[in-house]
Amino acid sequence: MKSFISKLLVLVTLGVLVWVSFYTLMPDAEEFSEENPLGFSIERANEHVKKISEKPHSIGTKAHSEVRNYIVQQLQQMGLQVQTQKGYTLNSEGVFTVPENIITKIPGSDPSVKNDLMVMTHYDSAVHSSFGASDAGSGVATILETIRVFLKEEIPHRNNIIICFTDAEEIGLNGANLFVEEHPWAQNIGLVLNFEARGSGGPSNTILETNAGNSKLIKAFSKANSEYPMATSLMYSVYKKLPNDTDATILREQKDIPSFFFAFIDDHYDYHTANDTFKNLDQNSLAHQASYLTALMPYFANANLTELKSENESVYFNFPGLGMLYYSYAFIIPLLVIAWLLFIAISIYAIRKKTFTAFSLVKNIVWFIVILFVAAIVVYFGYQFIYRQYPEYADNLNGFTSNGHYYILAFVAITLAIVFLFYRAIYSGKELERSVPAPLFVWLLINTVVAIAFKGAAYFIWPVFFGLFNYYLIIRKNRPNLWVLLFFSIPAVFLFAPLIQFFPVGLGLKMLVISSVFSVLLLGLLMPIFIHHKKIHWLGVLCLIIASVSLLMAHNDAEFSNENQKPNSLLYLLDVDQEEAWWLTYDEYLDEFTSEYFTDETEVAEDVIFHSKYNSAFTQQSKAEVKPIAEAVMLMEEDTTFQKNERDKFTLKIAPQRKINRMEIFADQQVNFFNFKVNGKTAPSAEKNVFYQNRKTEKLLTYYAIDRDTLRLDFELKKGEQFELKVYEASNDLLENKNFTIIPRTENMMPKPFVLNDAIITKQILTIKAD
């Protein structure tokens, strides 16, 4: 009985350690209440978030100007001199607009060249319906409140501190591009601290942006002593392979300025949606952002920022209670070699003790790999099966449903059940000890691959070292102390348990298979504890019960409700030239809002793909009544004085006759334009790769309109070119326009994010011929 209680307590403690591995990632919001020693008031920060997120405020809207005025007023009330920077920008993807940045400076006592600290976030919300509380109202509030405390406490600082609230981040980082290209302060920046969000909750990840090595940056970050650092070289390596850029990316690419950016990514189903509201913002996530800036701004405002660049790379990771740990890439191979030698030595010792034979060692390794693949296959196809049972999930473009955490728990539990039941079928009694080296061997193989191809994950070797200690104890003693085994398992739990949730949260539920793989690998390192439970299959049964309950909870939350709203879309397209009109939608499945306009048999003729995060295409189209919608006035001029024999030069002016939010221009992708300018602006180019040449699609230009400004295109064409230029104008006022009577959405619906929505679109075609 005593032995049973001890084993049970160890399992309970293991569960507590898993909980601690998540709980210690970010602070409690109460630590940043009005009375906290730092002076940062989360209550004051919340007032900013509430004000900023009263309405959707994407670029070009009235609310966007109101948010800008509010931020300017708050800075001026602190005694700062504020300037706004407005101008045309054309990015490398062919997105053109007129952003208006908000910029101020806190002068340092002894500023020097290339040593200004820049703190930034963006103040525009995602088009068209996001309230922008998290993305990035939380960043604006964090910066405003930190500045207030910084100035009130008169914290001494040598470096200038530039505060920049960029505009047009959501449509293509245009505000950051404007600042880098045209503002003189961009020439003297040594480091950027950038605050972002990709959801409405969860811990805030620290990511580095640098063209050089990271060693000095991460050393400085560690010295700044942020209380809740969440930073790993794994995330640094993953981020570099993903296409998700931030404003800081522009400063790195164009000015070689390194940066840290901080972003929380959980509750991803709120990202860019109408549910990105203050009510849904996790207060602990906001506090986590505050914990970074309140520690880093005073430190880097007094540091020599010109010394942060390095050719060397470091492996780094955070560990509860120890903070940031880091070491040079030069140690990766030596540590791996030592681990392999230890594994081989302990295995030889075990064979000599006749704990197992070389053949049984190989057999157990094969079995573990089989278990790994079986679990991964079951989870992959299991989620595909689940996904097909709920066709409404197809309209969730975020890739993470509101019941997604139940699916993570369910499929992790299924994975654990597979492992426990396989172990019970393969091994019995004393034979369980023979299973211990197999996961270690697989982990060493993984670390070998990591050391060659993905060095940022090289800190994976440390739980393996502690696993080797447990391996030795089991071989050395018949019954090693369970608490000692548990102690040596702590690094594996703290480093790997959060990763099991991170990948499907950050990359979508399609990545549940990675959670499954990490679960098997983690359980393999914990097997020295579980082999002492002879009836290990009962743990598998318990996991199946947990999985069943989780799937049931996910099912109960799958239906759309006021909290879990169905995203849908409706657009009206008027073909001016053909005098025809159409209803369009991006929805895979119709609902009460859209079914009045479409049937399941409707075919899509309009195959244009407007600018959107996921390049979404229309799914339904049906005839509509022609309405009196004002089309653009277009004027084409050919420069007859142009002297190049092989080309002709043109100027096209497009003047909107109504208030539009966006203009999209398309041309035959075989047509190459030369010296393409938009209102006098050219796009930054990487060597000869520019957006208007060698296009993979017909998309030429996206213009996010401001104040009905006329669009002027200057370009050259090869003689003999003839093609149709398609011009689409869109206004996000379908639900308010007096020409239409659209029944409002019910409370269990919301506008579909990431795509053009609730819009009135006009289509015009202009034939261009270069003689």
PDB file of C-alpha atoms in Angstrom, residues 187-363:
ATOM      1  CA  GLN A 187      19.581  56.660 -39.771  1.00  0.00           C
ATOM      2  CA  ASN A 188      20.607  56.580 -36.115  1.00  0.00           C
ATOM      3  CA  ILE A 189      18.734  53.605 -34.664  1.00  0.00           C
ATOM      4  CA  GLY A 190      20.760  50.864 -32.987  1.00  0.00           C
ATOM      5  CA  LEU A 191      17.996  48.534 -31.771  1.00  0.00           C
ATOM      6  CA  VAL A 192      14.219  48.101 -32.093  1.00  0.00           C
ATOM      7  CA  LEU A 193      11.738  46.738 -29.535  1.00  0.00           C
ATOM      8  CA  ASN A 194       8.539  45.829 -31.395  1.00  0.00           C
ATOM      9  CA  PHE A 195       5.254  44.695 -29.829  1.00  0.00           C
ATOM     10  CA  GLU A 196       2.751  42.522 -31.682  1.00  0.00           C
ATOM     11  CA  ALA A 197      -0.045  39.970 -31.250  1.00  0.00           C
ATOM     12  CA  ARG A 198      -1.333  37.057 -33.313  1.00  0.00           C
ATOM     13  CA  GLY A 199      -4.226  36.104 -31.087  1.00  0.00           C
ATOM     14  CA  SER A 200      -5.847  37.405 -27.930  1.00  0.00           C
ATOM     15  CA  GLY A 201      -4.027  35.426 -25.246  1.00  0.00           C
ATOM     16  CA  GLY A 202      -1.196  33.189 -24.152  1.00  0.00           C
ATOM     17  CA  PRO A 203       2.421  33.932 -23.249  1.00  0.00           C
ATOM     18  CA  SER A 204       4.349  36.479 -25.294  1.00  0.00           C
ATOM     19  CA  ASN A 205       7.147  34.954 -27.345  1.00  0.00           C
ATOM     20  CA  THR A 206      10.429  36.778 -27.846  1.00  0.00           C
ATOM     21  CA  ILE A 207      11.776  36.657 -31.402  1.00  0.00           C
ATOM     22  CA  LEU A 208      15.026  38.121 -32.706  1.00  0.00           C
ATOM     23  CA  GLU A 209      15.437  39.914 -36.027  1.00  0.00           C
ATOM     24  CA  THR A 210      19.054  40.239 -37.140  1.00  0.00           C
ATOM     25  CA  ASN A 211      21.173  39.959 -40.267  1.00  0.00           C
ATOM     26  CA  ALA A 212      24.172  38.870 -38.193  1.00  0.00           C
ATOM     27  CA  GLY A 213      24.640  36.420 -35.332  1.00  0.00           C
ATOM     28  CA  ASN A 214      22.441  36.488 -32.240  1.00  0.00           C
ATOM     29  CA  SER A 215      25.013  35.908 -29.470  1.00  0.00           C
ATOM     30  CA  LYS A 216      25.439  39.507 -28.278  1.00  0.00           C
ATOM     31  CA  LEU A 217      21.741  40.235 -28.620  1.00  0.00           C
ATOM     32  CA  ILE A 218      20.692  37.325 -26.459  1.00  0.00           C
ATOM     33  CA  LYS A 219      23.422  38.072 -23.911  1.00  0.00           C
ATOM     34  CA  ALA A 220      22.134  41.638 -23.603  1.00  0.00           C
ATOM     35  CA  PHE A 221      18.537  40.400 -23.384  1.00  0.00           C
ATOM     36  CA  SER A 222      19.534  38.132 -20.513  1.00  0.00           C
ATOM     37  CA  LYS A 223      21.304  40.986 -18.688  1.00  0.00           C
ATOM     38  CA  ALA A 224      18.177  43.139 -18.967  1.00  0.00           C
ATOM     39  CA  ASN A 225      16.657  40.582 -16.582  1.00  0.00           C
ATOM     40  CA  SER A 226      13.068  40.481 -17.743  1.00  0.00           C
ATOM     41  CA  GLU A 227      11.233  38.502 -15.073  1.00  0.00           C
ATOM     42  CA  TYR A 228       9.308  36.227 -17.431  1.00  0.00           C
ATOM     43  CA  PRO A 229      11.500  35.698 -20.478  1.00  0.00           C
ATOM     44  CA  MET A 230      10.047  33.346 -23.065  1.00  0.00           C
ATOM     45  CA  ALA A 231      12.707  33.022 -25.700  1.00  0.00           C
ATOM     46  CA  THR A 232      14.239  30.018 -27.397  1.00  0.00           C
ATOM     47  CA  SER A 233      16.547  29.627 -30.345  1.00  0.00           C
ATOM     48  CA  LEU A 234      14.028  27.044 -31.632  1.00  0.00           C
ATOM     49  CA  MET A 235      11.423  29.779 -32.158  1.00  0.00           C
ATOM     50  CA  TYR A 236      14.134  32.008 -33.640  1.00  0.00           C
ATOM     51  CA  SER A 237      14.950  29.282 -36.184  1.00  0.00           C
ATOM     52  CA  VAL A 238      11.282  28.506 -36.939  1.00  0.00           C
ATOM     53  CA  TYR A 239      10.466  32.196 -37.433  1.00  0.00           C
ATOM     54  CA  LYS A 240      13.282  32.637 -39.954  1.00  0.00           C
ATOM     55  CA  LYS A 241      11.727  29.893 -42.087  1.00  0.00           C
ATOM     56  CA  LEU A 242       8.199  31.378 -42.012  1.00  0.00           C
ATOM     57  CA  PRO A 243       6.875  34.167 -44.265  1.00  0.00           C
ATOM     58  CA  ASN A 244       5.322  36.155 -41.396  1.00  0.00           C
ATOM     59  CA  ASP A 245       7.182  39.481 -41.317  1.00  0.00           C
ATOM     60  CA  THR A 246       6.679  42.391 -38.917  1.00  0.00           C
ATOM     61  CA  ASP A 247       7.452  46.101 -39.030  1.00  0.00           C
ATOM     62  CA  ALA A 248      10.850  45.300 -37.522  1.00  0.00           C
ATOM     63  CA  THR A 249      11.631  43.190 -40.586  1.00  0.00           C
ATOM     64  CA  ILE A 250      11.665  46.343 -42.718  1.00  0.00           C
ATOM     65  CA  LEU A 251      14.280  47.985 -40.482  1.00  0.00           C
ATOM     66  CA  ARG A 252      16.420  44.847 -40.534  1.00  0.00           C
ATOM     67  CA  GLU A 253      16.222  44.383 -44.301  1.00  0.00           C
ATOM     68  CA  GLN A 254      16.693  48.008 -45.336  1.00  0.00           C
ATOM     69  CA  LYS A 255      18.858  49.458 -42.549  1.00  0.00           C
ATOM     70  CA  ASP A 256      20.478  46.368 -40.984  1.00  0.00           C
ATOM     71  CA  ILE A 257      18.953  47.284 -37.613  1.00  0.00           C
ATOM     72  CA  PRO A 258      18.492  44.342 -35.209  1.00  0.00           C
ATOM     73  CA  SER A 259      15.379  44.002 -33.102  1.00  0.00           C
ATOM     74  CA  PHE A 260      13.427  42.035 -30.567  1.00  0.00           C
ATOM     75  CA  PHE A 261       9.753  41.604 -31.145  1.00  0.00           C
ATOM     76  CA  PHE A 262       7.263  40.246 -28.671  1.00  0.00           C
ATOM     77  CA  ALA A 263       3.970  38.591 -29.614  1.00  0.00           C
ATOM     78  CA  PHE A 264       1.389  36.413 -27.890  1.00  0.00           C
ATOM     79  CA  ILE A 265      -0.241  33.906 -30.231  1.00  0.00           C
ATOM     80  CA  ASP A 266      -2.821  31.872 -28.303  1.00  0.00           C
ATOM     81  CA  ASP A 267      -6.597  32.146 -28.754  1.00  0.00           C
ATOM     82  CA  HIS A 268      -5.688  32.405 -32.415  1.00  0.00           C
ATOM     83  CA  TYR A 269      -9.355  32.144 -33.423  1.00  0.00           C
ATOM     84  CA  ASP A 270      -9.747  35.830 -32.454  1.00  0.00           C
ATOM     85  CA  TYR A 271      -6.898  36.976 -34.709  1.00  0.00           C
ATOM     86  CA  HIS A 272      -8.004  39.644 -37.237  1.00  0.00           C
ATOM     87  CA  THR A 273     -11.664  38.982 -36.452  1.00  0.00           C
ATOM     88  CA  ALA A 274     -14.504  41.026 -34.991  1.00  0.00           C
ATOM     89  CA  ASN A 275     -13.749  39.202 -31.733  1.00  0.00           C
ATOM     90  CA  ASP A 276     -10.419  40.950 -31.250  1.00  0.00           C
ATOM     91  CA  THR A 277     -12.050  43.033 -28.532  1.00  0.00           C
ATOM     92  CA  PHE A 278     -11.035  44.262 -25.103  1.00  0.00           C
ATOM     93  CA  LYS A 279     -13.317  41.670 -23.500  1.00  0.00           C
ATOM     94  CA  ASN A 280     -11.339  38.856 -25.135  1.00  0.00           C
ATOM     95  CA  LEU A 281      -7.853  40.252 -24.418  1.00  0.00           C
ATOM     96  CA  ASP A 282      -6.069  38.061 -21.867  1.00  0.00           C
ATOM     97  CA  GLN A 283      -4.921  40.351 -19.064  1.00  0.00           C
ATOM     98  CA  ASN A 284      -1.945  38.115 -18.287  1.00  0.00           C
ATOM     99  CA  SER A 285      -0.788  38.470 -21.897  1.00  0.00           C
ATOM    100  CA  LEU A 286      -0.958  42.245 -21.593  1.00  0.00           C
ATOM    101  CA  ALA A 287       1.020  42.016 -18.346  1.00  0.00           C
ATOM    102  CA  HIS A 288       3.606  39.835 -20.076  1.00  0.00           C
ATOM    103  CA  GLN A 289       4.154  42.542 -22.697  1.00  0.00           C
ATOM    104  CA  ALA A 290       4.536  45.066 -19.894  1.00  0.00           C
ATOM    105  CA  SER A 291       7.082  42.871 -18.112  1.00  0.00           C
ATOM    106  CA  TYR A 292       9.293  42.963 -21.186  1.00  0.00           C
ATOM    107  CA  LEU A 293       9.180  46.682 -21.885  1.00  0.00           C
ATOM    108  CA  THR A 294       9.506  47.844 -18.276  1.00  0.00           C
ATOM    109  CA  ALA A 295      12.724  45.820 -18.003  1.00  0.00           C
ATOM    110  CA  LEU A 296      14.189  46.266 -21.470  1.00  0.00           C
ATOM    111  CA  MET A 297      13.602  49.968 -22.106  1.00  0.00           C
ATOM    112  CA  PRO A 298      15.666  51.218 -19.121  1.00  0.00           C
ATOM    113  CA  TYR A 299      18.423  48.704 -19.879  1.00  0.00           C
ATOM    114  CA  PHE A 300      18.812  49.341 -23.606  1.00  0.00           C
ATOM    115  CA  ALA A 301      18.338  53.093 -23.140  1.00  0.00           C
ATOM    116  CA  ASN A 302      21.678  53.015 -21.317  1.00  0.00           C
ATOM    117  CA  ALA A 303      23.472  50.306 -23.319  1.00  0.00           C
ATOM    118  CA  ASN A 304      25.935  50.675 -26.180  1.00  0.00           C
ATOM    119  CA  LEU A 305      23.688  49.508 -28.989  1.00  0.00           C
ATOM    120  CA  THR A 306      26.478  49.617 -31.560  1.00  0.00           C
ATOM    121  CA  GLU A 307      28.026  46.550 -29.896  1.00  0.00           C
ATOM    122  CA  LEU A 308      25.038  44.238 -30.358  1.00  0.00           C
ATOM    123  CA  LYS A 309      26.041  42.835 -33.729  1.00  0.00           C
ATOM    124  CA  SER A 310      28.064  39.644 -33.836  1.00  0.00           C
ATOM    125  CA  GLU A 311      29.082  36.976 -36.307  1.00  0.00           C
ATOM    126  CA  ASN A 312      28.482  34.244 -33.727  1.00  0.00           C
ATOM    127  CA  GLU A 313      25.251  32.403 -33.050  1.00  0.00           C
ATOM    128  CA  SER A 314      24.064  31.104 -29.673  1.00  0.00           C
ATOM    129  CA  VAL A 315      21.709  28.370 -28.567  1.00  0.00           C
ATOM    130  CA  TYR A 316      19.381  29.845 -25.955  1.00  0.00           C
ATOM    131  CA  PHE A 317      16.302  28.931 -23.967  1.00  0.00           C
ATOM    132  CA  ASN A 318      14.427  30.028 -20.869  1.00  0.00           C
ATOM    133  CA  PHE A 319      14.049  27.765 -17.860  1.00  0.00           C
ATOM    134  CA  PRO A 320      11.751  28.418 -14.869  1.00  0.00           C
ATOM    135  CA  GLY A 321      13.702  29.767 -11.918  1.00  0.00           C
ATOM    136  CA  LEU A 322      16.925  30.121 -13.901  1.00  0.00           C
ATOM    137  CA  GLY A 323      15.892  32.675 -16.511  1.00  0.00           C
ATOM    138  CA  MET A 324      17.785  32.745 -19.802  1.00  0.00           C
ATOM    139  CA  LEU A 325      20.445  30.125 -20.525  1.00  0.00           C
ATOM    140  CA  TYR A 326      22.654  30.384 -23.595  1.00  0.00           C
ATOM    141  CA  TYR A 327      25.883  29.098 -25.113  1.00  0.00           C
ATOM    142  CA  SER A 328      27.756  29.208 -28.393  1.00  0.00           C
ATOM    143  CA  TYR A 329      26.982  27.042 -31.404  1.00  0.00           C
ATOM    144  CA  ALA A 330      30.572  25.806 -30.991  1.00  0.00           C
ATOM    145  CA  PHE A 331      29.411  23.611 -28.071  1.00  0.00           C
ATOM    146  CA  ILE A 332      26.690  21.810 -30.047  1.00  0.00           C
ATOM    147  CA  ILE A 333      28.841  19.064 -31.535  1.00  0.00           C
ATOM    148  CA  PRO A 334      30.974  18.425 -28.387  1.00  0.00           C
ATOM    149  CA  LEU A 335      27.831  18.092 -26.255  1.00  0.00           C
ATOM    150  CA  LEU A 336      26.296  15.725 -28.808  1.00  0.00           C
ATOM    151  CA  VAL A 337      29.438  13.578 -28.914  1.00  0.00           C
ATOM    152  CA  ILE A 338      29.536  13.378 -25.105  1.00  0.00           C
ATOM    153  CA  ALA A 339      25.887  12.323 -25.023  1.00  0.00           C
ATOM    154  CA  TRP A 340      26.476   9.592 -27.626  1.00  0.00           C
ATOM    155  CA  LEU A 341      29.522   8.312 -25.716  1.00  0.00           C
ATOM    156  CA  LEU A 342      27.550   8.205 -22.469  1.00  0.00           C
ATOM    157  CA  PHE A 343      24.714   6.331 -24.143  1.00  0.00           C
ATOM    158  CA  ILE A 344      27.093   3.791 -25.661  1.00  0.00           C
ATOM    159  CA  ALA A 345      28.980   3.354 -22.361  1.00  0.00           C
ATOM    160  CA  ILE A 346      25.805   2.833 -20.310  1.00  0.00           C
ATOM    161  CA  SER A 347      24.409   0.435 -22.930  1.00  0.00           C
ATOM    162  CA  ILE A 348      27.606  -1.648 -22.893  1.00  0.00           C
ATOM    163  CA  TYR A 349      27.422  -1.700 -19.105  1.00  0.00           C
ATOM    164  CA  ALA A 350      23.774  -2.854 -19.306  1.00  0.00           C
ATOM    165  CA  ILE A 351      24.619  -5.619 -21.781  1.00  0.00           C
ATOM    166  CA  ARG A 352      27.442  -6.849 -19.545  1.00  0.00           C
ATOM    167  CA  LYS A 353      25.027  -6.907 -16.629  1.00  0.00           C
ATOM    168  CA  LYS A 354      22.710  -8.914 -18.889  1.00  0.00           C
ATOM    169  CA  THR A 355      19.899  -6.411 -18.417  1.00  0.00           C
ATOM    170  CA  PHE A 356      19.366  -6.818 -22.147  1.00  0.00           C
ATOM    171  CA  THR A 357      21.250  -7.974 -25.218  1.00  0.00           C
ATOM    172  CA  ALA A 358      22.409  -5.958 -28.212  1.00  0.00           C
ATOM    173  CA  PHE A 359      19.648  -7.618 -30.225  1.00  0.00           C
ATOM    174  CA  SER A 360      16.953  -6.653 -27.713  1.00  0.00           C
ATOM    175  CA  LEU A 361      18.295  -3.079 -27.680  1.00  0.00           C
ATOM    176  CA  VAL A 362      17.869  -2.858 -31.459  1.00  0.00           C
ATOM    177  CA  LYS A 363      14.455  -4.502 -31.247  1.00  0.00           C
TER     178      LYS A 363
END
